Amino acid sequence: MPLRDINDLEKLKKINAALVSRVERSMDQQGNAFSLFQTTISLENRVRTRTEELHSTLRRLEQSNIDLSAAKENAELANLSKTRFLAAASHDVLQPLNAAHLSVSALAEVQTSDEGKKLVRQVERSLETMEDLLRTLLDISKLDAGVVQPDISDVSLEALFSSLRSDFLPVAEMKGLSLKFRPVHAVVRSDRTLLRRILQNILSNALGYTRSGGVLVGTRHRGDTIRIDVADTGCGIPDDQREAVFEEFHRGTSPANAELDGGGLGLGLAIVRRMASALGHPVTFSSKVGRGTIFHIDVPVGIGAPADAIASVADMERPRGYGLFGTKVLLVENDIE
């Protein structure tokens, strides 16, 4: 074969090889594009399926939230109805206890034996404990139901402290503790009865959880508020009980509490929190285990002469919202037994 023909043949082979390579590359590209297309379709289907599942889950969650909200509202309404019922029925709840007190008093008058008198005293103490528990629970119900509304006025801390000192000094002396009130002539804006009850409960706890030393009550002027401090040298409050102390029926878990708590019900500070919240008086405390506790009550400064500056102790104890103090009542009893 002539050389020229051989060269032409080689050229044709190269051209064919190039064409074959181009065709193969084109086929590969088409195959890749088709594969990519299939993958895209598959991903779209999977995304669509997942989206539908998510929408379905969200709808179920929304319905669950609606059901939970409705159940919560029903529970709150039921609790409020129960609370209002207890607040309204307080007299009826306590009436059987009052009758029992009268019966026990009559029994004590006719009982002559020492053993009989001892049993009567035990019954009286049990009735007093039960009455104290019921009254405290009813007080909480009244506060929760909004039955007790604060009657805000100017309150003399000097008169209030004097009244509290008269009430608690015998208790402190009986336990061998000191009870001191720093002199104060300040006037604050508060409900006299509720503020007194707050301090009563805090003082009762302070004396109950103090074995030695005593309790000091004082005040500090802080801008437009006056901070009332009740400091004791008692067992202190552990850090893990700082919130729990304001819960119902909570009593301290210090090893010495059995000697110190005086048989309390664990409701005093629960009432303090509710009353302070109703008055808008922040209540806080600082404490160190083994050294004591200081409770702080922040009360707005008064704007005028205190309406209760010359009020008597009996007047200061008048329970607003709890009775008809000073009202004359005619009682007609048709049960001669």
mmCIF file of C-alpha atoms in Angstrom:
data_model
loop_
_atom_site.group_PDB
_atom_site.id
_atom_site.type_symbol
_atom_site.label_atom_id
_atom_site.label_comp_id
_atom_site.label_asym_id
_atom_site.label_seq_id
_atom_site.Cartn_x
_atom_site.Cartn_y
_atom_site.Cartn_z
ATOM 1 C CA MET A 1 0.000 0.000 0.000
ATOM 2 C CA PRO A 2 1.369 3.393 -0.919
ATOM 3 C CA LEU A 3 2.702 5.537 1.940
ATOM 4 C CA ARG A 4 0.127 8.193 1.266
ATOM 5 C CA ASP A 5 -2.715 5.757 1.744
ATOM 6 C CA ILE A 6 -1.180 4.570 4.994
ATOM 7 C CA ASN A 7 -1.030 8.121 6.287
ATOM 8 C CA ASP A 8 -4.628 8.734 5.303
ATOM 9 C CA LEU A 9 -5.651 5.553 7.095
ATOM 10 C CA GLU A 10 -3.908 6.664 10.272
ATOM 11 C CA LYS A 11 -5.640 10.008 10.089
ATOM 12 C CA LEU A 12 -9.010 8.301 9.716
ATOM 13 C CA LYS A 13 -8.298 6.090 12.750
ATOM 14 C CA LYS A 14 -7.463 9.135 14.828
ATOM 15 C CA ILE A 15 -10.580 10.912 13.622
ATOM 16 C CA ASN A 16 -12.711 7.850 14.431
ATOM 17 C CA ALA A 17 -11.119 7.524 17.853
ATOM 18 C CA ALA A 18 -11.832 11.175 18.577
ATOM 19 C CA LEU A 19 -15.418 10.810 17.416
ATOM 20 C CA VAL A 20 -15.905 7.658 19.504
ATOM 21 C CA SER A 21 -14.450 9.435 22.555
ATOM 22 C CA ARG A 22 -16.744 12.415 22.026
ATOM 23 C CA VAL A 23 -19.766 10.154 21.633
ATOM 24 C CA GLU A 24 -18.851 8.269 24.809
ATOM 25 C CA ARG A 25 -18.437 11.501 26.747
ATOM 26 C CA SER A 26 -21.776 12.697 25.459
ATOM 27 C CA MET A 27 -23.430 9.446 26.501
ATOM 28 C CA ASP A 28 -21.821 9.672 29.956
ATOM 29 C CA GLN A 29 -23.066 13.230 30.359
ATOM 30 C CA GLN A 30 -26.552 12.226 29.309
ATOM 31 C CA GLY A 31 -26.424 9.292 31.716
ATOM 32 C CA ASN A 32 -25.279 11.553 34.546
ATOM 33 C CA ALA A 33 -28.013 14.054 33.771
ATOM 34 C CA PHE A 34 -30.631 11.331 33.785
ATOM 35 C CA SER A 35 -29.286 9.945 37.039
ATOM 36 C CA LEU A 36 -29.343 13.440 38.538
ATOM 37 C CA PHE A 37 -32.904 13.862 37.330
ATOM 38 C CA GLN A 38 -33.927 10.602 38.986
ATOM 39 C CA THR A 39 -32.195 11.620 42.206
ATOM 40 C CA THR A 40 -33.954 14.988 42.166
ATOM 41 C CA ILE A 41 -37.343 13.336 41.706
ATOM 42 C CA SER A 42 -36.601 10.942 44.578
ATOM 43 C CA LEU A 43 -35.508 13.778 46.877
ATOM 44 C CA GLU A 44 -38.591 15.809 46.032
ATOM 45 C CA ASN A 45 -40.804 12.864 46.917
ATOM 46 C CA ARG A 46 -38.978 12.316 50.203
ATOM 47 C CA VAL A 47 -39.168 16.021 51.091
ATOM 48 C CA ARG A 48 -42.874 16.049 50.267
ATOM 49 C CA THR A 49 -43.458 13.006 52.471
ATOM 50 C CA ARG A 50 -41.480 14.486 55.368
ATOM 51 C CA THR A 51 -43.289 17.812 55.008
ATOM 52 C CA GLU A 52 -46.663 16.092 55.178
ATOM 53 C CA GLU A 53 -45.531 14.162 58.258
ATOM 54 C CA LEU A 54 -44.346 17.382 59.920
ATOM 55 C CA HIS A 55 -47.631 19.148 59.134
ATOM 56 C CA SER A 56 -49.534 16.213 60.591
ATOM 57 C CA THR A 57 -47.387 16.253 63.732
ATOM 58 C CA LEU A 58 -47.833 20.020 64.112
ATOM 59 C CA ARG A 59 -51.604 19.661 63.798
ATOM 60 C CA ARG A 60 -51.580 17.000 66.519
ATOM 61 C CA LEU A 61 -49.413 19.196 68.752
ATOM 62 C CA GLU A 62 -51.697 22.185 68.220
ATOM 63 C CA GLN A 63 -54.736 20.106 69.113
ATOM 64 C CA SER A 64 -52.924 18.718 72.146
ATOM 65 C CA ASN A 65 -52.061 22.265 73.278
ATOM 66 C CA ILE A 66 -55.689 23.317 72.824
ATOM 67 C CA ASP A 67 -56.847 20.335 74.894
ATOM 68 C CA LEU A 68 -54.259 21.034 77.604
ATOM 69 C CA SER A 69 -55.220 24.705 77.729
ATOM 70 C CA ALA A 70 -58.896 23.805 78.059
ATOM 71 C CA ALA A 71 -58.127 21.266 80.794
ATOM 72 C CA LYS A 72 -55.977 23.833 82.644
ATOM 73 C CA GLU A 73 -58.738 26.430 82.422
ATOM 74 C CA ASN A 74 -61.320 23.954 83.709
ATOM 75 C CA ALA A 75 -59.025 22.964 86.589
ATOM 76 C CA GLU A 76 -58.429 26.608 87.511
ATOM 77 C CA LEU A 77 -62.154 27.338 87.421
ATOM 78 C CA ALA A 78 -62.860 24.299 89.577
ATOM 79 C CA ASN A 79 -60.155 25.320 92.048
ATOM 80 C CA LEU A 80 -61.461 28.898 92.153
ATOM 81 C CA SER A 81 -65.004 27.643 92.747
ATOM 82 C CA LYS A 82 -63.760 25.433 95.583
ATOM 83 C CA THR A 83 -61.776 28.320 97.063
ATOM 84 C CA ARG A 84 -64.749 30.683 96.877
ATOM 85 C CA PHE A 85 -66.997 28.057 98.440
ATOM 86 C CA LEU A 86 -64.598 27.576 101.362
ATOM 87 C CA ALA A 87 -64.280 31.327 101.827
ATOM 88 C CA ALA A 88 -68.060 31.774 101.818
ATOM 89 C CA ALA A 89 -68.722 28.776 104.056
ATOM 90 C CA SER A 90 -66.128 29.635 106.708
ATOM 91 C CA HIS A 91 -68.767 30.208 109.384
ATOM 92 C CA ASP A 92 -70.497 26.890 108.668
ATOM 93 C CA VAL A 93 -67.153 25.046 108.676
ATOM 94 C CA LEU A 94 -66.184 26.417 112.097
ATOM 95 C CA GLN A 95 -69.622 26.194 113.719
ATOM 96 C CA PRO A 96 -69.322 22.514 114.796
ATOM 97 C CA LEU A 97 -65.961 23.294 116.407
ATOM 98 C CA ASN A 98 -67.452 26.232 118.278
ATOM 99 C CA ALA A 99 -70.213 23.975 119.553
ATOM 100 C CA ALA A 100 -67.618 21.409 120.640
ATOM 101 C CA HIS A 101 -65.708 24.127 122.504
ATOM 102 C CA LEU A 102 -68.868 25.080 124.396
ATOM 103 C CA SER A 103 -69.573 21.451 125.271
ATOM 104 C CA VAL A 104 -66.024 20.895 126.520
ATOM 105 C CA SER A 105 -66.186 24.102 128.577
ATOM 106 C CA ALA A 106 -69.418 22.918 130.164
ATOM 107 C CA LEU A 107 -67.848 19.519 130.841
ATOM 108 C CA ALA A 108 -64.840 21.172 132.492
ATOM 109 C CA GLU A 109 -67.141 22.995 134.931
ATOM 110 C CA VAL A 110 -68.790 19.800 136.167
ATOM 111 C CA GLN A 111 -65.683 17.590 136.102
ATOM 112 C CA THR A 112 -64.224 17.067 139.557
ATOM 113 C CA SER A 113 -61.648 14.287 139.288
ATOM 114 C CA ASP A 114 -58.047 15.080 138.339
ATOM 115 C CA GLU A 115 -58.075 12.433 135.617
ATOM 116 C CA GLY A 116 -61.257 13.870 134.141
ATOM 117 C CA LYS A 117 -59.836 17.404 134.149
ATOM 118 C CA LYS A 118 -56.691 16.132 132.424
ATOM 119 C CA LEU A 119 -58.751 14.502 129.676
ATOM 120 C CA VAL A 120 -60.800 17.681 129.242
ATOM 121 C CA ARG A 121 -57.607 19.731 128.810
ATOM 122 C CA GLN A 122 -56.352 17.262 126.192
ATOM 123 C CA VAL A 123 -59.624 17.541 124.290
ATOM 124 C CA GLU A 124 -59.445 21.345 124.500
ATOM 125 C CA ARG A 125 -55.899 21.362 123.089
ATOM 126 C CA SER A 126 -56.926 19.054 120.252
ATOM 127 C CA LEU A 127 -59.888 21.277 119.420
ATOM 128 C CA GLU A 128 -57.685 24.377 119.505
ATOM 129 C CA THR A 129 -55.180 22.760 117.128
ATOM 130 C CA MET A 130 -57.969 21.728 114.767
ATOM 131 C CA GLU A 131 -59.542 25.186 114.899
ATOM 132 C CA ASP A 132 -56.177 26.846 114.245
ATOM 133 C CA LEU A 133 -55.631 24.615 111.210
ATOM 134 C CA LEU A 134 -59.110 25.278 109.814
ATOM 135 C CA ARG A 135 -58.887 29.027 110.374
ATOM 136 C CA THR A 136 -55.502 29.137 108.659
ATOM 137 C CA LEU A 137 -56.752 27.148 105.670
ATOM 138 C CA LEU A 138 -59.815 29.393 105.460
ATOM 139 C CA ASP A 139 -57.576 32.456 105.590
ATOM 140 C CA ILE A 140 -55.598 31.101 102.632
ATOM 141 C CA SER A 141 -58.839 30.375 100.763
ATOM 142 C CA LYS A 142 -60.078 33.922 101.377
ATOM 143 C CA LEU A 143 -56.821 35.399 100.122
ATOM 144 C CA ASP A 144 -56.824 33.191 97.016
ATOM 145 C CA ALA A 145 -60.474 34.005 96.302
ATOM 146 C CA GLY A 146 -59.883 37.737 96.687
ATOM 147 C CA VAL A 147 -62.382 38.002 99.544
ATOM 148 C CA VAL A 148 -59.906 39.928 101.679
ATOM 149 C CA GLN A 149 -59.165 43.277 100.042
ATOM 150 C CA PRO A 150 -56.406 45.485 101.512
ATOM 151 C CA ASP A 151 -57.583 48.657 103.243
ATOM 152 C CA ILE A 152 -54.568 50.900 102.655
ATOM 153 C CA SER A 153 -53.951 53.766 105.075
ATOM 154 C CA ASP A 154 -51.128 55.403 107.013
ATOM 155 C CA VAL A 155 -49.898 53.006 109.706
ATOM 156 C CA SER A 156 -47.766 53.974 112.695
ATOM 157 C CA LEU A 157 -44.968 51.455 113.150
ATOM 158 C CA GLU A 158 -44.482 52.707 116.717
ATOM 159 C CA ALA A 159 -48.029 51.665 117.670
ATOM 160 C CA LEU A 160 -47.773 48.438 115.688
ATOM 161 C CA PHE A 161 -44.472 47.427 117.296
ATOM 162 C CA SER A 162 -45.810 48.243 120.757
ATOM 163 C CA SER A 163 -48.786 45.948 120.185
ATOM 164 C CA LEU A 164 -46.587 43.121 118.874
ATOM 165 C CA ARG A 165 -44.194 43.488 121.794
ATOM 166 C CA SER A 166 -47.079 43.083 124.251
ATOM 167 C CA ASP A 167 -48.196 39.918 122.458
ATOM 168 C CA PHE A 168 -44.846 38.167 122.047
ATOM 169 C CA LEU A 169 -42.741 39.283 125.020
ATOM 170 C CA PRO A 170 -44.352 36.711 127.371
ATOM 171 C CA VAL A 171 -43.638 33.963 124.813
ATOM 172 C CA ALA A 172 -39.992 35.027 124.517
ATOM 173 C CA GLU A 173 -39.535 35.260 128.288
ATOM 174 C CA MET A 174 -41.059 31.818 128.770
ATOM 175 C CA LYS A 175 -38.398 30.404 126.410
ATOM 176 C CA GLY A 176 -35.604 32.425 127.977
ATOM 177 C CA LEU A 177 -35.132 34.540 124.832
ATOM 178 C CA SER A 178 -34.746 38.276 124.376
ATOM 179 C CA LEU A 179 -37.213 40.209 122.217
ATOM 180 C CA LYS A 180 -36.267 43.762 121.299
ATOM 181 C CA PHE A 181 -37.938 46.375 119.111
ATOM 182 C CA ARG A 182 -35.789 49.298 118.062
ATOM 183 C CA PRO A 183 -37.557 52.646 118.644
ATOM 184 C CA VAL A 184 -39.232 53.911 115.491
ATOM 185 C CA HIS A 185 -41.536 56.840 114.685
ATOM 186 C CA ALA A 186 -42.004 56.004 111.006
ATOM 187 C CA VAL A 187 -45.336 55.924 109.193
ATOM 188 C CA VAL A 188 -45.961 53.501 106.316
ATOM 189 C CA ARG A 189 -48.712 52.933 103.753
ATOM 190 C CA SER A 190 -50.275 49.534 104.281
ATOM 191 C CA ASP A 191 -53.249 47.601 105.574
ATOM 192 C CA ARG A 192 -52.816 47.692 109.338
ATOM 193 C CA THR A 193 -54.397 44.289 109.972
ATOM 194 C CA LEU A 194 -52.625 42.424 107.174
ATOM 195 C CA LEU A 195 -49.231 43.978 107.962
ATOM 196 C CA ARG A 196 -49.685 43.034 111.606
ATOM 197 C CA ARG A 197 -50.550 39.459 110.614
ATOM 198 C CA ILE A 198 -47.433 39.257 108.422
ATOM 199 C CA LEU A 199 -45.214 40.357 111.306
ATOM 200 C CA GLN A 200 -47.054 38.065 113.723
ATOM 201 C CA ASN A 201 -46.334 35.016 111.580
ATOM 202 C CA ILE A 202 -42.686 35.940 111.047
ATOM 203 C CA LEU A 203 -42.177 36.644 114.764
ATOM 204 C CA SER A 204 -43.880 33.383 115.689
ATOM 205 C CA ASN A 205 -41.507 31.475 113.392
ATOM 206 C CA ALA A 206 -38.485 33.389 114.663
ATOM 207 C CA LEU A 207 -39.241 32.560 118.300
ATOM 208 C CA GLY A 208 -40.244 29.000 117.452
ATOM 209 C CA TYR A 209 -36.968 28.192 115.679
ATOM 210 C CA THR A 210 -34.645 29.943 118.149
ATOM 211 C CA ARG A 211 -33.156 28.015 121.068
ATOM 212 C CA SER A 212 -30.901 30.700 122.533
ATOM 213 C CA GLY A 213 -30.259 34.378 121.978
ATOM 214 C CA GLY A 214 -33.323 36.207 120.789
ATOM 215 C CA VAL A 215 -35.158 38.228 118.162
ATOM 216 C CA LEU A 216 -34.588 41.839 117.124
ATOM 217 C CA VAL A 217 -37.091 43.935 115.127
ATOM 218 C CA GLY A 218 -35.919 47.153 113.493
ATOM 219 C CA THR A 219 -36.356 49.372 110.443
ATOM 220 C CA ARG A 220 -34.229 51.023 107.762
ATOM 221 C CA HIS A 221 -35.180 53.906 105.490
ATOM 222 C CA ARG A 222 -34.530 52.998 101.833
ATOM 223 C CA GLY A 223 -35.607 55.805 99.499
ATOM 224 C CA ASP A 224 -39.396 55.865 99.327
ATOM 225 C CA THR A 225 -39.726 52.611 101.276
ATOM 226 C CA ILE A 226 -39.092 51.482 104.821
ATOM 227 C CA ARG A 227 -37.585 48.044 105.303
ATOM 228 C CA ILE A 228 -38.771 46.176 108.392
ATOM 229 C CA ASP A 229 -36.194 43.613 109.563
ATOM 230 C CA VAL A 230 -36.959 40.673 111.856
ATOM 231 C CA ALA A 231 -33.658 39.051 112.865
ATOM 232 C CA ASP A 232 -33.262 35.915 114.967
ATOM 233 C CA THR A 233 -30.382 33.797 116.242
ATOM 234 C CA GLY A 234 -32.126 30.545 115.375
ATOM 235 C CA CYS A 235 -31.147 27.452 113.416
ATOM 236 C CA GLY A 236 -31.171 29.184 110.016
ATOM 237 C CA ILE A 237 -32.625 28.065 106.675
ATOM 238 C CA PRO A 238 -30.601 25.790 104.333
ATOM 239 C CA ASP A 239 -30.112 26.987 100.754
ATOM 240 C CA ASP A 240 -32.114 24.063 99.342
ATOM 241 C CA GLN A 241 -35.185 25.179 101.331
ATOM 242 C CA ARG A 242 -35.192 28.870 100.405
ATOM 243 C CA GLU A 243 -38.260 28.574 98.150
ATOM 244 C CA ALA A 244 -39.900 25.703 99.998
ATOM 245 C CA VAL A 245 -40.304 27.730 103.210
ATOM 246 C CA PHE A 246 -43.141 29.682 101.566
ATOM 247 C CA GLU A 247 -45.053 26.534 100.568
ATOM 248 C CA GLU A 248 -48.060 25.188 102.457
ATOM 249 C CA PHE A 249 -47.342 22.671 105.235
ATOM 250 C CA HIS A 250 -43.581 23.047 104.880
ATOM 251 C CA ARG A 251 -41.646 22.774 108.118
ATOM 252 C CA GLY A 252 -37.882 23.033 108.499
ATOM 253 C CA THR A 253 -35.831 19.833 108.355
ATOM 254 C CA SER A 254 -33.024 20.855 110.705
ATOM 255 C CA PRO A 255 -32.132 18.033 113.137
ATOM 256 C CA ALA A 256 -33.027 20.363 116.011
ATOM 257 C CA ASN A 257 -36.444 21.308 114.635
ATOM 258 C CA ALA A 258 -38.261 18.801 116.803
ATOM 259 C CA GLU A 259 -37.278 20.915 119.796
ATOM 260 C CA LEU A 260 -37.756 24.264 118.108
ATOM 261 C CA ASP A 261 -40.858 24.346 115.917
ATOM 262 C CA GLY A 262 -43.369 24.363 118.764
ATOM 263 C CA GLY A 263 -45.838 22.191 116.841
ATOM 264 C CA GLY A 264 -46.481 24.639 114.023
ATOM 265 C CA LEU A 265 -48.573 23.700 111.013
ATOM 266 C CA GLY A 266 -46.145 24.932 108.366
ATOM 267 C CA LEU A 267 -48.627 27.502 107.037
ATOM 268 C CA GLY A 268 -47.335 30.735 108.562
ATOM 269 C CA LEU A 269 -44.994 31.780 105.761
ATOM 270 C CA ALA A 270 -47.461 30.605 103.092
ATOM 271 C CA ILE A 271 -49.907 33.177 104.476
ATOM 272 C CA VAL A 272 -47.116 35.757 104.710
ATOM 273 C CA ARG A 273 -46.386 35.380 100.995
ATOM 274 C CA ARG A 274 -50.057 35.697 100.020
ATOM 275 C CA MET A 275 -50.708 38.724 102.231
ATOM 276 C CA ALA A 276 -47.496 40.432 101.150
ATOM 277 C CA SER A 277 -48.409 39.799 97.511
ATOM 278 C CA ALA A 278 -51.883 41.282 98.053
ATOM 279 C CA LEU A 279 -50.283 44.368 99.637
ATOM 280 C CA GLY A 280 -47.448 44.663 97.129
ATOM 281 C CA HIS A 281 -44.863 44.416 99.930
ATOM 282 C CA PRO A 282 -41.809 42.366 98.809
ATOM 283 C CA VAL A 283 -40.724 39.824 101.423
ATOM 284 C CA THR A 284 -37.174 38.454 101.278
ATOM 285 C CA PHE A 285 -34.748 36.908 103.727
ATOM 286 C CA SER A 286 -31.090 36.147 104.289
ATOM 287 C CA SER A 287 -30.017 33.203 106.396
ATOM 288 C CA LYS A 288 -27.021 31.214 107.573
ATOM 289 C CA VAL A 289 -27.459 27.737 108.999
ATOM 290 C CA GLY A 290 -26.567 27.669 112.672
ATOM 291 C CA ARG A 291 -26.445 31.451 112.992
ATOM 292 C CA GLY A 292 -29.927 32.756 112.246
ATOM 293 C CA THR A 293 -32.240 34.419 109.741
ATOM 294 C CA ILE A 294 -33.295 37.970 108.877
ATOM 295 C CA PHE A 295 -36.643 38.532 107.157
ATOM 296 C CA HIS A 296 -37.113 41.806 105.269
ATOM 297 C CA ILE A 297 -40.480 43.453 104.450
ATOM 298 C CA ASP A 298 -40.364 46.531 102.199
ATOM 299 C CA VAL A 299 -43.287 48.908 102.844
ATOM 300 C CA PRO A 300 -43.971 52.306 101.176
ATOM 301 C CA VAL A 301 -43.396 55.388 103.314
ATOM 302 C CA GLY A 302 -46.602 56.992 104.617
ATOM 303 C CA ILE A 303 -47.812 60.337 103.320
ATOM 304 C CA GLY A 304 -49.573 61.746 106.379
ATOM 305 C CA ALA A 305 -50.349 61.398 110.043
ATOM 306 C CA PRO A 306 -51.144 57.780 110.908
ATOM 307 C CA ALA A 307 -54.822 57.062 111.332
ATOM 308 C CA ASP A 308 -53.976 54.417 113.921
ATOM 309 C CA ALA A 309 -51.434 56.387 115.943
ATOM 310 C CA ILE A 310 -53.695 56.319 118.983
ATOM 311 C CA ALA A 311 -55.545 53.104 118.182
ATOM 312 C CA SER A 312 -55.898 50.549 120.928
ATOM 313 C CA VAL A 313 -54.477 47.052 120.703
ATOM 314 C CA ALA A 314 -57.961 45.592 120.356
ATOM 315 C CA ASP A 315 -58.639 47.969 117.496
ATOM 316 C CA MET A 316 -55.434 46.893 115.758
ATOM 317 C CA GLU A 317 -56.464 43.258 115.973
ATOM 318 C CA ARG A 318 -59.742 43.850 114.206
ATOM 319 C CA PRO A 319 -59.794 41.285 111.358
ATOM 320 C CA ARG A 320 -60.986 43.125 108.260
ATOM 321 C CA GLY A 321 -62.964 40.817 106.035
ATOM 322 C CA TYR A 322 -63.222 38.176 108.771
ATOM 323 C CA GLY A 323 -66.178 39.417 110.839
ATOM 324 C CA LEU A 324 -68.352 42.308 112.014
ATOM 325 C CA PHE A 325 -66.236 43.856 114.757
ATOM 326 C CA GLY A 326 -68.189 46.226 116.992
ATOM 327 C CA THR A 327 -71.586 45.190 115.647
ATOM 328 C CA LYS A 328 -74.326 44.348 118.149
ATOM 329 C CA VAL A 329 -75.843 40.950 117.486
ATOM 330 C CA LEU A 330 -79.092 39.508 118.817
ATOM 331 C CA LEU A 331 -78.929 35.717 119.138
ATOM 332 C CA VAL A 332 -82.159 33.726 119.352
ATOM 333 C CA GLU A 333 -81.561 30.046 120.195
ATOM 334 C CA ASN A 334 -84.398 27.585 119.663
ATOM 335 C CA ASP A 335 -82.418 24.505 120.675
ATOM 336 C CA ILE A 336 -82.707 24.343 124.469
ATOM 337 C CA GLU A 337 -80.540 21.229 124.571
#
